[in-house]
């Protein structure tokens, strides 16, 4: 039996989890060592909270297409796909070829450049609301700018966001992200940010309408992910989005779609195309940079005009966003162009194909668990998916609150078993994403692996009852 890992207490029982743990530790010895080394120089052993899972994450060494390898040379079929950014898989030829040529011709111009103009034109032609665009580098930066723009444009302060909604670690929106929603997300946040945020219940038209009608003239914007990612991979109801659009128009607030995940993913034009509901502003990231860091805030020209320095507005009337050294970074712009161009030319084939694989996984996984008398609910839309396990009193998962009430321990066991025993990398508790490199045979493998895990979870349950 392997020895205990720093910071992780383990009680081993003869359950599926324990055996997955043994298998995982036996096959990831170098990762384990690297994790212990990493903890000496990287706080917590790595740099993104979501990437950690117990007992320690594997450390990647390379990736290509649908596969990722760890430092122990284990190969996994990747369904996390770089936080869902890699719609064309790892290092697709269309992207790596342009990067190889750009690498010799300037990494960071620090000047307006022709590739940024080209990418902006592409984005504008694909995304319905994107009349005008500002590029930045991360999703957190883009949502921070979107909030600032909304406040500047409306001259109001309050922001309505979803309880459980995740928009990156920008302070203005680091409110009510994780349960319990009333407790501050982190030490070090200014409580005044919290007072400027109202938390709405996702997909609940009535309670959200009430929330919006209270002191409605103070509400600058409603921001939401049209498909909540970190909150549980939960698509909005069309009726909910339509109601938000109507309410925002009525009270003079802006509607902001955070399309960092859904942009170029649910459809080429993102969720706004998929649902046919147009926001005033949207944020884009992930797929936008084709695997490199790029993000954007985009929307109605009239709003983005507030950032135009040629207007020479007095300081208090302009909206200053766009201070990133690495904004419009040449490699990211070129990777973005190559990716979006590829998607645009093949959208009629790509989106139905990856959407069908996502649908099959959602359907087959639930069918498999039902055959083992385990109540699961796979959520998502198009190529995005996640599986949740219902507790006795639950019959559906429609909001982050439902996810919090579900059997999250079972969810972790399931995904950890896929990693340890089946060579499937689905980051436990996060978002599954299909890329153009995945195929029917991957779905078959995923479902067959699920069958084995379901069988073991079922027999563990019977044993623990006996
Ligand atoms: C919906 C959403 N918004 C914003 C962000 C933040 O993006 P970034 O990680 O690039 O800062 C994320 C990241 O996962 C996200 O899922």
GROMACS .gro file of C-alpha atoms and ligand atoms in nm:
model
  482
    1UNK     CA    1   0.000   0.000   0.000
    2UNK     CA    2   0.136   0.343  -0.092
    3UNK     CA    3   0.225   0.588   0.184
    4UNK     CA    4   0.015   0.890   0.270
    5UNK     CA    5   0.041   1.204   0.060
    6UNK     CA    6   0.102   1.540   0.229
    7UNK     CA    7  -0.216   1.717   0.326
    8UNK     CA    8  -0.441   1.424   0.238
    9UNK     CA    9  -0.580   1.194   0.503
   10UNK     CA   10  -0.704   0.861   0.381
   11UNK     CA   11  -0.911   0.592   0.538
   12UNK     CA   12  -0.898   0.292   0.312
   13UNK     CA   13  -1.195   0.064   0.287
   14UNK     CA   14  -1.262  -0.212   0.040
   15UNK     CA   15  -1.462   0.014  -0.187
   16UNK     CA   16  -1.436   0.106  -0.554
   17UNK     CA   17  -1.278   0.436  -0.447
   18UNK     CA   18  -1.007   0.268  -0.243
   19UNK     CA   19  -0.914   0.032  -0.523
   20UNK     CA   20  -0.913   0.323  -0.771
   21UNK     CA   21  -0.683   0.502  -0.531
   22UNK     CA   22  -0.441   0.210  -0.521
   23UNK     CA   23  -0.442   0.181  -0.899
   24UNK     CA   24  -0.391   0.555  -0.938
   25UNK     CA   25  -0.104   0.574  -0.692
   26UNK     CA   26   0.065   0.272  -0.844
   27UNK     CA   27   0.058   0.416  -1.193
   28UNK     CA   28   0.136   0.781  -1.111
   29UNK     CA   29   0.446   0.748  -0.896
   30UNK     CA   30   0.634   1.022  -1.082
   31UNK     CA   31   0.336   1.255  -1.058
   32UNK     CA   32   0.321   1.191  -0.686
   33UNK     CA   33   0.690   1.274  -0.652
   34UNK     CA   34   0.647   1.583  -0.868
   35UNK     CA   35   0.351   1.694  -0.661
   36UNK     CA   36   0.560   1.676  -0.344
   37UNK     CA   37   0.844   1.864  -0.516
   38UNK     CA   38   0.606   2.118  -0.664
   39UNK     CA   39   0.460   2.200  -0.324
   40UNK     CA   40   0.798   2.341  -0.226
   41UNK     CA   41   0.790   2.606  -0.498
   42UNK     CA   42   0.430   2.635  -0.618
   43UNK     CA   43   0.168   2.723  -0.358
   44UNK     CA   44  -0.043   2.408  -0.326
   45UNK     CA   45   0.165   2.240  -0.595
   46UNK     CA   46   0.013   2.410  -0.899
   47UNK     CA   47  -0.149   2.732  -1.017
   48UNK     CA   48  -0.519   2.674  -1.080
   49UNK     CA   49  -0.745   2.564  -0.795
   50UNK     CA   50  -0.976   2.365  -1.021
   51UNK     CA   51  -0.695   2.146  -1.149
   52UNK     CA   52  -0.632   1.984  -0.814
   53UNK     CA   53  -0.801   1.657  -0.728
   54UNK     CA   54  -0.724   1.414  -0.449
   55UNK     CA   55  -0.492   1.258  -0.364
   56UNK     CA   56  -0.286   1.466  -0.613
   57UNK     CA   57  -0.333   1.554  -0.979
   58UNK     CA   58  -0.125   1.388  -1.245
   59UNK     CA   59   0.139   1.611  -1.399
   60UNK     CA   60   0.114   1.634  -1.777
   61UNK     CA   61   0.413   1.593  -2.005
   62UNK     CA   62   0.263   1.615  -2.354
   63UNK     CA   63  -0.064   1.614  -2.544
   64UNK     CA   64  -0.178   1.558  -2.899
   65UNK     CA   65  -0.524   1.531  -3.055
   66UNK     CA   66  -0.762   1.376  -2.804
   67UNK     CA   67  -0.483   1.238  -2.584
   68UNK     CA   68  -0.286   1.372  -2.290
   69UNK     CA   69   0.009   1.192  -2.130
   70UNK     CA   70   0.138   1.228  -1.777
   71UNK     CA   71   0.497   1.219  -1.655
   72UNK     CA   72   0.460   0.845  -1.587
   73UNK     CA   73   0.370   0.806  -1.955
   74UNK     CA   74   0.009   0.709  -1.886
   75UNK     CA   75  -0.214   0.808  -2.174
   76UNK     CA   76  -0.563   0.944  -2.114
   77UNK     CA   77  -0.841   1.031  -2.357
   78UNK     CA   78  -0.893   1.392  -2.259
   79UNK     CA   79  -1.243   1.525  -2.199
   80UNK     CA   80  -1.131   1.827  -1.999
   81UNK     CA   81  -0.961   1.959  -2.310
   82UNK     CA   82  -0.774   2.252  -2.162
   83UNK     CA   83  -1.069   2.380  -1.959
   84UNK     CA   84  -1.288   2.320  -2.273
   85UNK     CA   85  -1.074   2.558  -2.482
   86UNK     CA   86  -0.941   2.296  -2.724
   87UNK     CA   87  -1.230   2.235  -2.958
   88UNK     CA   88  -0.992   2.111  -3.229
   89UNK     CA   89  -0.798   1.890  -2.987
   90UNK     CA   90  -0.442   1.933  -2.862
   91UNK     CA   91  -0.193   2.094  -3.103
   92UNK     CA   92  -0.409   2.074  -3.417
   93UNK     CA   93  -0.204   2.104  -3.736
   94UNK     CA   94  -0.401   2.407  -3.857
   95UNK     CA   95  -0.291   2.595  -3.547
   96UNK     CA   96   0.059   2.459  -3.494
   97UNK     CA   97   0.160   2.538  -3.851
   98UNK     CA   98   0.074   2.907  -3.826
   99UNK     CA   99   0.237   2.924  -3.484
  100UNK     CA  100   0.558   2.775  -3.623
  101UNK     CA  101   0.575   3.050  -3.884
  102UNK     CA  102   0.475   3.330  -3.644
  103UNK     CA  103   0.730   3.229  -3.385
  104UNK     CA  104   1.005   3.366  -3.611
  105UNK     CA  105   0.817   3.685  -3.692
  106UNK     CA  106   0.734   3.848  -3.362
  107UNK     CA  107   0.580   3.716  -3.043
  108UNK     CA  108   0.447   4.037  -2.897
  109UNK     CA  109   0.431   4.348  -3.111
  110UNK     CA  110   0.316   4.580  -2.835
  111UNK     CA  111   0.152   4.769  -3.116
  112UNK     CA  112  -0.184   4.745  -3.293
  113UNK     CA  113  -0.141   4.464  -3.542
  114UNK     CA  114  -0.302   4.321  -3.850
  115UNK     CA  115  -0.375   3.985  -3.689
  116UNK     CA  116  -0.588   4.146  -3.417
  117UNK     CA  117  -0.788   4.327  -3.684
  118UNK     CA  118  -0.834   4.001  -3.873
  119UNK     CA  119  -0.946   3.815  -3.563
  120UNK     CA  120  -1.183   4.095  -3.462
  121UNK     CA  121  -1.341   4.085  -3.808
  122UNK     CA  122  -1.386   3.711  -3.778
  123UNK     CA  123  -1.540   3.736  -3.431
  124UNK     CA  124  -1.770   4.012  -3.544
  125UNK     CA  125  -1.887   3.806  -3.841
  126UNK     CA  126  -1.960   3.502  -3.620
  127UNK     CA  127  -2.098   3.639  -3.292
  128UNK     CA  128  -2.434   3.819  -3.325
  129UNK     CA  129  -2.383   4.093  -3.062
  130UNK     CA  130  -2.017   4.161  -3.143
  131UNK     CA  131  -2.039   4.493  -3.330
  132UNK     CA  132  -1.731   4.614  -3.148
  133UNK     CA  133  -1.458   4.426  -2.962
  134UNK     CA  134  -1.171   4.474  -2.719
  135UNK     CA  135  -0.920   4.194  -2.679
  136UNK     CA  136  -0.766   4.105  -2.348
  137UNK     CA  137  -0.586   3.802  -2.213
  138UNK     CA  138  -0.796   3.605  -1.965
  139UNK     CA  139  -1.161   3.542  -1.901
  140UNK     CA  140  -1.142   3.706  -1.560
  141UNK     CA  141  -1.012   4.022  -1.724
  142UNK     CA  142  -1.291   4.016  -1.984
  143UNK     CA  143  -1.568   3.983  -1.724
  144UNK     CA  144  -1.408   4.254  -1.513
  145UNK     CA  145  -1.418   4.486  -1.816
  146UNK     CA  146  -1.776   4.387  -1.899
  147UNK     CA  147  -1.891   4.488  -1.551
  148UNK     CA  148  -1.702   4.817  -1.570
  149UNK     CA  149  -1.850   4.893  -1.911
  150UNK     CA  150  -2.202   4.816  -1.790
  151UNK     CA  151  -2.161   5.044  -1.490
  152UNK     CA  152  -2.011   5.320  -1.701
  153UNK     CA  153  -2.280   5.297  -1.967
  154UNK     CA  154  -2.581   5.280  -1.735
  155UNK     CA  155  -2.431   5.500  -1.462
  156UNK     CA  156  -2.563   5.240  -1.216
  157UNK     CA  157  -2.379   5.013  -0.978
  158UNK     CA  158  -2.569   4.694  -0.893
  159UNK     CA  159  -2.486   4.374  -1.079
  160UNK     CA  160  -2.717   4.074  -1.081
  161UNK     CA  161  -2.536   3.744  -1.116
  162UNK     CA  162  -2.640   3.385  -1.068
  163UNK     CA  163  -2.579   3.209  -0.736
  164UNK     CA  164  -2.319   2.951  -0.837
  165UNK     CA  165  -2.210   3.154  -1.143
  166UNK     CA  166  -1.838   3.158  -1.212
  167UNK     CA  167  -1.681   3.443  -1.407
  168UNK     CA  168  -1.316   3.404  -1.313
  169UNK     CA  169  -1.146   3.551  -1.010
  170UNK     CA  170  -1.221   3.916  -1.075
  171UNK     CA  171  -1.318   4.067  -0.742
  172UNK     CA  172  -1.639   4.232  -0.862
  173UNK     CA  173  -1.789   3.892  -0.944
  174UNK     CA  174  -1.626   3.674  -0.679
  175UNK     CA  175  -1.953   3.670  -0.492
  176UNK     CA  176  -2.186   3.372  -0.440
  177UNK     CA  177  -1.979   3.139  -0.656
  178UNK     CA  178  -1.958   2.838  -0.428
  179UNK     CA  179  -2.191   2.708  -0.160
  180UNK     CA  180  -2.278   2.853   0.093
  181UNK     CA  181  -2.336   3.151  -0.132
  182UNK     CA  182  -2.376   3.407   0.150
  183UNK     CA  183  -2.024   3.346   0.282
  184UNK     CA  184  -1.740   3.549   0.121
  185UNK     CA  185  -1.559   3.352  -0.149
  186UNK     CA  186  -1.217   3.437  -0.015
  187UNK     CA  187  -1.033   3.624   0.251
  188UNK     CA  188  -0.902   3.951   0.114
  189UNK     CA  189  -1.210   4.050  -0.081
  190UNK     CA  190  -1.361   4.391  -0.013
  191UNK     CA  191  -1.713   4.348   0.134
  192UNK     CA  192  -1.827   4.653  -0.064
  193UNK     CA  193  -1.801   4.440  -0.380
  194UNK     CA  194  -2.050   4.201  -0.221
  195UNK     CA  195  -2.297   4.479  -0.152
  196UNK     CA  196  -2.300   4.566  -0.519
  197UNK     CA  197  -2.400   4.216  -0.627
  198UNK     CA  198  -2.743   4.056  -0.611
  199UNK     CA  199  -2.764   3.679  -0.646
  200UNK     CA  200  -3.035   3.533  -0.869
  201UNK     CA  201  -3.156   3.175  -0.887
  202UNK     CA  202  -3.066   3.029  -1.227
  203UNK     CA  203  -3.361   2.922  -1.443
  204UNK     CA  204  -3.611   3.062  -1.194
  205UNK     CA  205  -3.803   3.331  -1.382
  206UNK     CA  206  -4.027   3.438  -1.095
  207UNK     CA  207  -3.766   3.490  -0.826
  208UNK     CA  208  -3.527   3.657  -1.072
  209UNK     CA  209  -3.800   3.895  -1.190
  210UNK     CA  210  -3.871   3.991  -0.832
  211UNK     CA  211  -3.502   4.048  -0.767
  212UNK     CA  212  -3.479   4.272  -1.073
  213UNK     CA  213  -3.786   4.474  -0.996
  214UNK     CA  214  -3.656   4.572  -0.651
  215UNK     CA  215  -3.481   4.912  -0.684
  216UNK     CA  216  -3.455   4.839  -1.054
  217UNK     CA  217  -3.309   5.180  -1.136
  218UNK     CA  218  -2.991   5.073  -0.949
  219UNK     CA  219  -2.933   4.764  -1.165
  220UNK     CA  220  -2.655   4.812  -1.420
  221UNK     CA  221  -2.652   4.460  -1.563
  222UNK     CA  222  -2.743   4.098  -1.538
  223UNK     CA  223  -2.448   3.872  -1.612
  224UNK     CA  224  -2.480   3.498  -1.660
  225UNK     CA  225  -2.331   3.201  -1.834
  226UNK     CA  226  -2.603   3.083  -2.073
  227UNK     CA  227  -2.478   2.738  -1.987
  228UNK     CA  228  -2.338   2.737  -1.637
  229UNK     CA  229  -2.002   2.564  -1.644
  230UNK     CA  230  -1.848   2.537  -1.298
  231UNK     CA  231  -2.199   2.553  -1.149
  232UNK     CA  232  -2.277   2.210  -1.293
  233UNK     CA  233  -2.285   2.226  -1.677
  234UNK     CA  234  -2.642   2.349  -1.672
  235UNK     CA  235  -2.804   2.497  -1.980
  236UNK     CA  236  -3.037   2.790  -1.932
  237UNK     CA  237  -3.399   2.743  -2.030
  238UNK     CA  238  -3.480   2.945  -2.339
  239UNK     CA  239  -3.772   3.097  -2.148
  240UNK     CA  240  -3.534   3.213  -1.876
  241UNK     CA  241  -3.304   3.392  -2.121
  242UNK     CA  242  -3.599   3.550  -2.299
  243UNK     CA  243  -3.739   3.670  -1.968
  244UNK     CA  244  -3.401   3.820  -1.872
  245UNK     CA  245  -3.381   3.996  -2.209
  246UNK     CA  246  -3.727   4.143  -2.159
  247UNK     CA  247  -3.668   4.245  -1.798
  248UNK     CA  248  -3.335   4.410  -1.876
  249UNK     CA  249  -3.496   4.611  -2.155
  250UNK     CA  250  -3.776   4.710  -1.923
  251UNK     CA  251  -3.556   4.837  -1.642
  252UNK     CA  252  -3.278   4.979  -1.863
  253UNK     CA  253  -3.009   4.732  -1.751
  254UNK     CA  254  -2.764   4.555  -1.979
  255UNK     CA  255  -2.774   4.183  -2.040
  256UNK     CA  256  -2.427   4.028  -2.043
  257UNK     CA  257  -2.364   3.673  -2.156
  258UNK     CA  258  -2.043   3.529  -2.022
  259UNK     CA  259  -1.960   3.312  -2.322
  260UNK     CA  260  -1.609   3.219  -2.213
  261UNK     CA  261  -1.713   2.852  -2.234
  262UNK     CA  262  -2.008   2.866  -2.474
  263UNK     CA  263  -1.853   3.102  -2.731
  264UNK     CA  264  -1.772   2.913  -3.056
  265UNK     CA  265  -1.872   2.597  -2.865
  266UNK     CA  266  -2.252   2.562  -2.861
  267UNK     CA  267  -2.256   2.712  -3.209
  268UNK     CA  268  -2.013   2.923  -3.408
  269UNK     CA  269  -2.197   3.229  -3.277
  270UNK     CA  270  -2.203   3.086  -2.924
  271UNK     CA  271  -2.504   3.057  -2.697
  272UNK     CA  272  -2.655   3.374  -2.841
  273UNK     CA  273  -2.683   3.200  -3.177
  274UNK     CA  274  -2.783   2.866  -3.021
  275UNK     CA  275  -3.068   3.021  -2.821
  276UNK     CA  276  -3.148   3.311  -3.052
  277UNK     CA  277  -3.129   3.562  -2.764
  278UNK     CA  278  -2.893   3.855  -2.811
  279UNK     CA  279  -2.715   4.014  -2.514
  280UNK     CA  280  -2.585   4.373  -2.507
  281UNK     CA  281  -2.236   4.255  -2.419
  282UNK     CA  282  -2.062   3.922  -2.413
  283UNK     CA  283  -1.731   3.793  -2.296
  284UNK     CA  284  -1.527   3.545  -2.498
  285UNK     CA  285  -1.217   3.342  -2.417
  286UNK     CA  286  -1.097   2.982  -2.427
  287UNK     CA  287  -1.166   2.874  -2.791
  288UNK     CA  288  -1.107   3.234  -2.904
  289UNK     CA  289  -0.732   3.197  -2.854
  290UNK     CA  290  -0.705   2.854  -3.014
  291UNK     CA  291  -0.520   2.719  -2.708
  292UNK     CA  292  -0.329   3.039  -2.633
  293UNK     CA  293  -0.430   3.314  -2.392
  294UNK     CA  294  -0.680   3.550  -2.551
  295UNK     CA  295  -1.014   3.685  -2.439
  296UNK     CA  296  -1.246   3.963  -2.540
  297UNK     CA  297  -1.532   4.179  -2.434
  298UNK     CA  298  -1.765   4.242  -2.725
  299UNK     CA  299  -2.103   4.397  -2.784
  300UNK     CA  300  -2.305   4.692  -2.900
  301UNK     CA  301  -2.094   4.963  -3.056
  302UNK     CA  302  -2.262   5.235  -2.855
  303UNK     CA  303  -2.137   5.071  -2.533
  304UNK     CA  304  -1.787   4.987  -2.654
  305UNK     CA  305  -1.755   5.345  -2.781
  306UNK     CA  306  -1.700   5.446  -2.419
  307UNK     CA  307  -1.350   5.300  -2.442
  308UNK     CA  308  -1.257   5.496  -2.754
  309UNK     CA  309  -0.963   5.721  -2.660
  310UNK     CA  310  -1.013   5.936  -2.972
  311UNK     CA  311  -1.339   6.068  -2.822
  312UNK     CA  312  -1.135   6.263  -2.564
  313UNK     CA  313  -1.401   6.231  -2.298
  314UNK     CA  314  -1.324   6.370  -1.955
  315UNK     CA  315  -1.176   6.108  -1.725
  316UNK     CA  316  -1.495   6.045  -1.530
  317UNK     CA  317  -1.698   5.984  -1.848
  318UNK     CA  318  -1.472   5.749  -2.032
  319UNK     CA  319  -1.450   5.381  -1.952
  320UNK     CA  320  -1.090   5.280  -1.934
  321UNK     CA  321  -1.043   4.914  -2.011
  322UNK     CA  322  -0.766   4.752  -2.211
  323UNK     CA  323  -0.446   4.774  -2.014
  324UNK     CA  324  -0.301   4.433  -2.083
  325UNK     CA  325   0.061   4.404  -2.194
  326UNK     CA  326  -0.022   4.077  -2.365
  327UNK     CA  327  -0.349   4.184  -2.528
  328UNK     CA  328  -0.345   4.114  -2.905
  329UNK     CA  329  -0.040   3.893  -2.851
  330UNK     CA  330   0.063   3.776  -3.197
  331UNK     CA  331   0.067   3.401  -3.136
  332UNK     CA  332  -0.272   3.407  -2.965
  333UNK     CA  333  -0.424   3.618  -3.243
  334UNK     CA  334  -0.294   3.380  -3.509
  335UNK     CA  335  -0.402   3.070  -3.321
  336UNK     CA  336  -0.746   3.229  -3.279
  337UNK     CA  337  -0.772   3.314  -3.648
  338UNK     CA  338  -0.667   2.963  -3.753
  339UNK     CA  339  -0.921   2.807  -3.514
  340UNK     CA  340  -1.216   3.030  -3.595
  341UNK     CA  341  -1.147   3.013  -3.966
  342UNK     CA  342  -1.142   2.634  -3.948
  343UNK     CA  343  -1.466   2.628  -3.749
  344UNK     CA  344  -1.637   2.877  -3.977
  345UNK     CA  345  -1.556   2.684  -4.293
  346UNK     CA  346  -1.675   2.354  -4.145
  347UNK     CA  347  -1.944   2.465  -3.902
  348UNK     CA  348  -2.220   2.267  -4.072
  349UNK     CA  349  -2.028   1.945  -4.016
  350UNK     CA  350  -1.845   2.016  -3.688
  351UNK     CA  351  -2.122   2.138  -3.458
  352UNK     CA  352  -2.373   1.862  -3.538
  353UNK     CA  353  -2.095   1.600  -3.509
  354UNK     CA  354  -1.955   1.704  -3.171
  355UNK     CA  355  -2.306   1.779  -3.045
  356UNK     CA  356  -2.416   1.426  -3.136
  357UNK     CA  357  -2.127   1.274  -2.941
  358UNK     CA  358  -2.214   1.490  -2.640
  359UNK     CA  359  -2.578   1.384  -2.663
  360UNK     CA  360  -2.482   1.016  -2.686
  361UNK     CA  361  -2.260   1.036  -2.380
  362UNK     CA  362  -2.534   1.210  -2.178
  363UNK     CA  363  -2.796   0.957  -2.286
  364UNK     CA  364  -2.589   0.638  -2.262
  365UNK     CA  365  -2.430   0.724  -1.928
  366UNK     CA  366  -2.771   0.780  -1.766
  367UNK     CA  367  -2.907   0.461  -1.924
  368UNK     CA  368  -2.610   0.265  -1.793
  369UNK     CA  369  -2.646   0.393  -1.438
  370UNK     CA  370  -3.025   0.333  -1.447
  371UNK     CA  371  -2.956  -0.030  -1.538
  372UNK     CA  372  -2.758  -0.050  -1.214
  373UNK     CA  373  -3.031   0.123  -1.013
  374UNK     CA  374  -2.817   0.432  -0.967
  375UNK     CA  375  -3.007   0.756  -1.029
  376UNK     CA  376  -2.789   0.983  -1.239
  377UNK     CA  377  -2.860   1.293  -1.440
  378UNK     CA  378  -2.624   1.395  -1.716
  379UNK     CA  379  -2.652   1.761  -1.795
  380UNK     CA  380  -2.510   1.987  -2.064
  381UNK     CA  381  -2.585   2.076  -2.423
  382UNK     CA  382  -2.411   2.018  -2.753
  383UNK     CA  383  -2.056   1.901  -2.693
  384UNK     CA  384  -2.053   1.982  -2.318
  385UNK     CA  385  -2.154   1.732  -2.053
  386UNK     CA  386  -2.140   1.630  -1.687
  387UNK     CA  387  -2.300   1.358  -1.481
  388UNK     CA  388  -2.456   1.413  -1.140
  389UNK     CA  389  -2.598   1.159  -0.896
  390UNK     CA  390  -2.939   1.224  -0.750
  391UNK     CA  391  -3.012   1.184  -0.383
  392UNK     CA  392  -3.334   1.008  -0.282
  393UNK     CA  393  -3.546   1.321  -0.263
  394UNK     CA  394  -3.421   1.461  -0.596
  395UNK     CA  395  -3.560   1.407  -0.942
  396UNK     CA  396  -3.379   1.662  -1.154
  397UNK     CA  397  -3.073   1.887  -1.174
  398UNK     CA  398  -3.154   2.230  -1.311
  399UNK     CA  399  -2.964   2.473  -1.093
  400UNK     CA  400  -2.634   2.490  -0.902
  401UNK     CA  401  -2.841   2.451  -0.583
  402UNK     CA  402  -2.960   2.112  -0.716
  403UNK     CA  403  -2.598   2.017  -0.786
  404UNK     CA  404  -2.496   2.110  -0.433
  405UNK     CA  405  -2.775   1.888  -0.297
  406UNK     CA  406  -2.676   1.593  -0.519
  407UNK     CA  407  -2.442   1.311  -0.424
  408UNK     CA  408  -2.117   1.492  -0.503
  409UNK     CA  409  -1.907   1.224  -0.333
  410UNK     CA  410  -2.041   0.973  -0.586
  411UNK     CA  411  -1.962   1.213  -0.871
  412UNK     CA  412  -1.600   1.233  -0.756
  413UNK     CA  413  -1.576   0.854  -0.722
  414UNK     CA  414  -1.709   0.805  -1.074
  415UNK     CA  415  -1.471   1.048  -1.239
  416UNK     CA  416  -1.174   0.939  -1.034
  417UNK     CA  417  -1.241   0.577  -1.137
  418UNK     CA  418  -1.244   0.685  -1.502
  419UNK     CA  419  -0.903   0.847  -1.453
  420UNK     CA  420  -0.741   0.569  -1.254
  421UNK     CA  421  -0.888   0.258  -1.416
  422UNK     CA  422  -0.997   0.357  -1.764
  423UNK     CA  423  -0.755   0.614  -1.903
  424UNK     CA  424  -1.024   0.880  -1.929
  425UNK     CA  425  -0.940   1.229  -1.808
  426UNK     CA  426  -1.254   1.405  -1.695
  427UNK     CA  427  -1.153   1.653  -1.427
  428UNK     CA  428  -1.369   1.540  -1.133
  429UNK     CA  429  -1.663   1.773  -1.078
  430UNK     CA  430  -1.597   1.995  -1.378
  431UNK     CA  431  -1.698   2.022  -1.744
  432UNK     CA  432  -1.664   1.751  -2.007
  433UNK     CA  433  -1.594   1.874  -2.360
  434UNK     CA  434  -1.586   1.688  -2.688
  435UNK     CA  435  -1.338   1.800  -2.952
  436UNK     CA  436  -1.327   1.733  -3.322
  437UNK     CA  437  -1.069   1.461  -3.247
  438UNK     CA  438  -1.318   1.249  -3.053
  439UNK     CA  439  -1.522   0.990  -3.236
  440UNK     CA  440  -1.791   0.727  -3.187
  441UNK     CA  441  -1.533   0.478  -3.067
  442UNK     CA  442  -1.439   0.717  -2.783
  443UNK     CA  443  -1.801   0.740  -2.679
  444UNK     CA  444  -1.821   0.357  -2.685
  445UNK     CA  445  -1.510   0.342  -2.466
  446UNK     CA  446  -1.653   0.603  -2.231
  447UNK     CA  447  -1.981   0.415  -2.198
  448UNK     CA  448  -1.814   0.073  -2.157
  449UNK     CA  449  -1.591   0.220  -1.885
  450UNK     CA  450  -1.897   0.371  -1.719
  451UNK     CA  451  -2.061   0.027  -1.721
  452UNK     CA  452  -1.768  -0.118  -1.528
  453UNK     CA  453  -1.763   0.171  -1.279
  454UNK     CA  454  -2.143   0.147  -1.234
  455UNK     CA  455  -2.114  -0.223  -1.168
  456UNK     CA  456  -1.855  -0.164  -0.896
  457UNK     CA  457  -2.038   0.128  -0.739
  458UNK     CA  458  -2.351  -0.086  -0.733
  459UNK     CA  459  -2.178  -0.381  -0.570
  460UNK     CA  460  -1.999  -0.152  -0.319
  461UNK     CA  461  -2.339  -0.017  -0.226
  462UNK     CA  462  -2.481  -0.368  -0.179
  463UNK     CA  463  -2.177  -0.469   0.028
  464UNK     CA  464  -2.204  -0.166   0.252
  465UNK     CA  465  -2.575  -0.242   0.311
  466UNK     CA  466  -2.503  -0.610   0.390
  467LIG     C1  467  -1.782   3.112  -1.766
  467LIG     C2  468  -1.643   3.153  -1.731
  467LIG     N1  469  -1.614   3.283  -1.721
  467LIG     C3  470  -1.491   3.326  -1.693
  467LIG     C4  471  -1.388   3.237  -1.671
  467LIG     C5  472  -1.251   3.287  -1.638
  467LIG     O1  473  -1.169   3.267  -1.747
  467LIG     P1  474  -1.009   3.263  -1.722
  467LIG     O2  475  -0.983   3.132  -1.654
  467LIG     O3  476  -0.952   3.267  -1.861
  467LIG     O4  477  -0.975   3.379  -1.641
  467LIG     C6  478  -1.413   3.101  -1.681
  467LIG     C7  479  -1.305   3.004  -1.661
  467LIG     O5  480  -1.321   2.887  -1.657
  467LIG     C8  481  -1.544   3.056  -1.711
  467LIG     O6  482  -1.573   2.927  -1.718
   0.00000   0.00000   0.00000
